[in-house]
XYZ file of C-alpha atoms in Angstrom:
246
model
C -2.267 2.644 -2.348
C -1.573 6.212 -3.740
C -2.915 7.507 -0.230
C -0.691 4.934 1.696
C 2.473 5.532 -0.085
C 2.255 9.254 -0.025
C 0.257 10.442 2.799
C 0.716 7.711 5.436
C 4.433 7.415 4.844
C 4.383 11.043 4.628
C 2.754 11.671 8.068
C 5.124 8.987 9.526
C 8.383 10.509 8.356
C 7.142 13.965 9.628
C 6.384 12.510 12.990
C 9.757 11.011 13.139
C 12.358 10.171 10.391
C 12.398 6.448 9.582
C 15.887 4.575 9.019
C 15.248 2.029 6.316
C 17.015 -1.218 6.470
C 18.924 -2.190 3.418
C 16.755 -5.327 2.868
C 13.627 -3.084 2.731
C 14.755 -0.820 0.159
C 16.694 -3.654 -2.030
C 13.927 -6.216 -1.690
C 10.607 -4.996 -0.342
C 10.488 -1.775 -2.107
C 11.810 -3.044 -5.582
C 9.371 -5.923 -5.324
C 6.507 -3.402 -4.715
C 7.621 -1.709 -7.902
C 7.713 -5.002 -9.819
C 4.310 -5.934 -8.340
C 2.559 -2.672 -9.765
C 4.507 -3.184 -13.211
C 3.230 -6.674 -13.313
C -0.376 -5.780 -12.460
C -0.302 -2.779 -15.016
C 1.360 -5.051 -17.651
C -1.493 -7.595 -17.361
C -4.289 -5.049 -17.409
C -2.900 -3.245 -20.676
C -1.120 -6.115 -22.347
C -3.182 -9.234 -21.897
C -1.117 -12.507 -21.902
C -3.642 -14.878 -20.361
C -7.336 -15.385 -21.254
C -9.012 -13.093 -23.712
C -6.448 -11.030 -25.621
C -8.927 -8.513 -26.419
C -9.981 -7.691 -22.706
C -8.574 -4.690 -20.875
C -8.638 -5.640 -17.040
C -7.559 -8.634 -15.223
C -8.795 -12.093 -16.508
C -9.633 -15.053 -14.323
C -6.257 -16.679 -15.683
C -4.314 -13.450 -14.828
C -5.972 -13.388 -11.290
C -4.596 -16.980 -10.729
C -1.208 -15.733 -11.780
C -1.324 -12.748 -9.430
C -2.274 -15.224 -6.635
C 0.490 -17.492 -7.478
C 3.028 -14.694 -7.398
C 1.481 -13.455 -4.031
C 2.026 -17.163 -2.478
C 5.679 -17.309 -3.572
C 6.089 -13.705 -2.009
C 4.310 -14.752 1.152
C 6.428 -17.891 1.327
C 9.540 -16.209 0.996
C 8.739 -13.381 3.473
C 7.598 -16.214 6.079
C 10.918 -17.967 5.651
C 13.211 -15.158 5.108
C 15.491 -14.774 7.968
C 18.182 -12.222 7.583
C 17.594 -8.446 7.586
C 13.868 -8.639 8.899
C 13.195 -7.974 12.562
C 9.585 -7.319 13.609
C 10.879 -5.290 16.510
C 14.267 -3.736 16.257
C 16.738 -4.617 19.117
C 18.095 -1.049 19.410
C 14.506 0.653 19.693
C 12.508 0.977 22.792
C 9.165 -0.581 21.983
C 7.133 1.566 24.425
C 4.401 -1.054 25.021
C 3.761 -3.714 27.465
C 4.064 -7.669 26.332
C 0.648 -9.267 26.122
C -0.357 -12.992 26.343
C -0.833 -14.764 23.338
C -4.626 -15.427 23.994
C -5.172 -11.726 24.445
C -3.138 -10.966 21.283
C -5.129 -13.144 19.167
C -8.505 -11.920 20.574
C -7.280 -8.285 19.991
C -6.099 -9.249 16.483
C -9.381 -11.197 15.700
C -11.549 -8.310 16.937
C -9.384 -5.699 14.635
C -9.634 -7.587 11.855
C -13.604 -8.022 12.271
C -13.865 -4.353 12.769
C -11.807 -3.564 9.622
C -14.096 -5.852 7.731
C -17.160 -4.095 9.069
C -15.674 -0.511 8.555
C -14.606 -1.309 5.024
C -17.979 -2.498 4.256
C -19.831 0.428 5.737
C -17.442 2.855 3.932
C -18.092 1.210 0.547
C -21.924 1.241 1.047
C -21.949 4.915 2.291
C -19.484 6.014 -0.458
C -21.701 4.587 -3.279
C -24.794 6.195 -1.678
C -22.964 9.534 -1.299
C -21.949 9.386 -4.823
C -25.424 8.753 -6.137
C -26.751 11.397 -4.134
C -24.251 14.039 -5.335
C -23.955 12.862 -8.779
C -20.265 11.953 -8.460
C -18.454 9.235 -10.633
C -17.901 5.970 -8.932
C -14.359 6.411 -10.023
C -13.805 9.708 -7.938
C -15.418 8.278 -4.936
C -13.217 5.280 -5.057
C -10.112 7.335 -5.218
C -11.189 9.814 -2.694
C -13.827 8.696 0.048
C -13.391 4.975 -0.288
C -9.651 5.091 -1.000
C -8.972 7.259 2.116
C -11.462 5.793 4.259
C -10.178 2.106 3.607
C -6.681 3.237 4.311
C -7.481 4.618 7.764
C -6.537 1.216 9.552
C -2.996 1.494 7.911
C -2.750 5.003 9.145
C -3.690 4.297 12.719
C -1.103 1.283 12.698
C 1.737 3.238 11.200
C 1.412 6.323 13.355
C 0.839 4.224 16.517
C 3.968 2.234 15.463
C 6.222 5.142 14.862
C 5.234 6.760 18.023
C 6.489 3.664 19.850
C 9.685 3.720 17.501
C 8.690 0.599 15.768
C 9.881 1.788 12.222
C 9.792 -1.716 10.932
C 6.133 -2.060 11.501
C 5.380 1.380 10.396
C 6.942 0.752 6.897
C 6.173 -2.835 6.619
C 2.562 -2.202 7.197
C 2.366 0.003 4.043
C 4.543 -1.922 1.678
C 2.801 -5.152 2.710
C -0.521 -3.449 2.285
C 0.441 -2.354 -1.375
C 1.834 -5.661 -2.488
C -1.254 -7.520 -0.946
C -3.609 -5.108 -2.563
C -2.425 -5.392 -6.141
C -1.608 -9.296 -5.924
C -4.184 -10.776 -3.535
C -7.106 -8.590 -3.918
C -7.074 -8.158 -7.637
C -6.389 -11.924 -7.786
C -9.105 -12.882 -5.458
C -11.638 -10.507 -7.164
C -10.662 -11.820 -10.604
C -11.837 -15.355 -9.502
C -15.450 -14.075 -9.260
C -15.598 -11.952 -12.282
C -13.119 -10.690 -14.747
C -12.161 -7.077 -13.759
C -12.664 -4.671 -16.410
C -10.463 -1.758 -16.236
C -11.924 1.879 -17.108
C -9.315 3.663 -19.412
C -10.393 6.907 -17.392
C -8.407 5.374 -14.386
C -5.011 4.709 -16.479
C -3.601 7.792 -15.425
C -4.181 6.925 -11.702
C -2.828 3.530 -11.599
C 0.380 4.816 -13.468
C 0.460 7.633 -10.921
C 0.481 4.719 -8.195
C 3.315 3.157 -10.147
C 5.158 6.327 -10.193
C 4.745 6.959 -6.536
C 6.170 3.437 -5.832
C 9.322 4.408 -7.979
C 9.632 7.615 -6.254
C 9.521 6.151 -2.882
C 12.341 3.751 -4.144
C 14.405 6.407 -5.736
C 14.427 8.819 -2.763
C 16.003 6.114 -0.588
C 19.233 6.792 -2.645
C 19.253 10.715 -2.660
C 20.897 12.326 0.199
C 21.184 10.115 3.286
C 20.552 6.660 2.003
C 17.827 4.610 3.223
C 16.270 7.279 5.474
C 12.839 8.393 5.046
C 13.157 12.051 6.313
C 10.866 14.901 7.141
C 11.634 16.499 3.770
C 10.437 13.327 1.950
C 7.284 13.338 4.202
C 6.544 16.961 3.195
C 7.074 16.371 -0.461
C 4.968 13.204 -0.504
C 2.074 15.142 1.135
C 2.442 18.216 -1.346
C 2.330 15.736 -4.276
C -0.611 13.981 -2.909
C -2.560 17.462 -2.548
C -1.766 18.313 -6.072
C -3.002 14.898 -7.316
C -6.197 15.137 -5.102
C -6.938 18.611 -6.482
C -6.470 17.264 -10.050
C -8.848 14.273 -9.489
C -11.682 16.487 -8.017
C -11.245 19.032 -10.847
C -11.304 16.045 -13.329
C -14.556 14.744 -11.532
């Protein structure tokens, strides 16, 4: 999520400034911040399940999934302010048949699943070979590797002047990761949280707040090139820090 918010949105805005719709900022970006805040709160201040457990318990995982279900229902039924394809933008792509679109989406999902599986296995093997901590590998090799599909989608979308897809892909991914993935994983086993990563999850939270706050500085609701440069610079500093930390 740190890579998504800082690097992918940074690259996208460097390619072409993105005009953010008001509903994205006041609803989606705000909900993204609240999502991270809820997850962090459940990790450090358990309210369901074992009160002495630092992490996500089964009960808290169910709560995250309930919140995700409510968000998904709202998104599916929300009408005003959301357009998957902006009317004033030239899409730059040819329309496809429904059957071909479904085949392409299905093949893409399978590719993402296999790619993610290979990245995780390769990352763990590399960590063992180099003697690196699993946390560092997760924050770098696996974190970046599993974000490449989002990078590909967002860059392709912004080149085709589909700002709504480029931004929605990242925000939707962030919300899905913290609610659905943590929630589903906690159904199988409680997710113990390493205190060594508390700075990193707080940094993800700060990154989400930064993105929201910058929408009100300068030209409102515009993700400009200087935003992109700032995001990439912050990520490089963070990357050097976690590598130095080990």
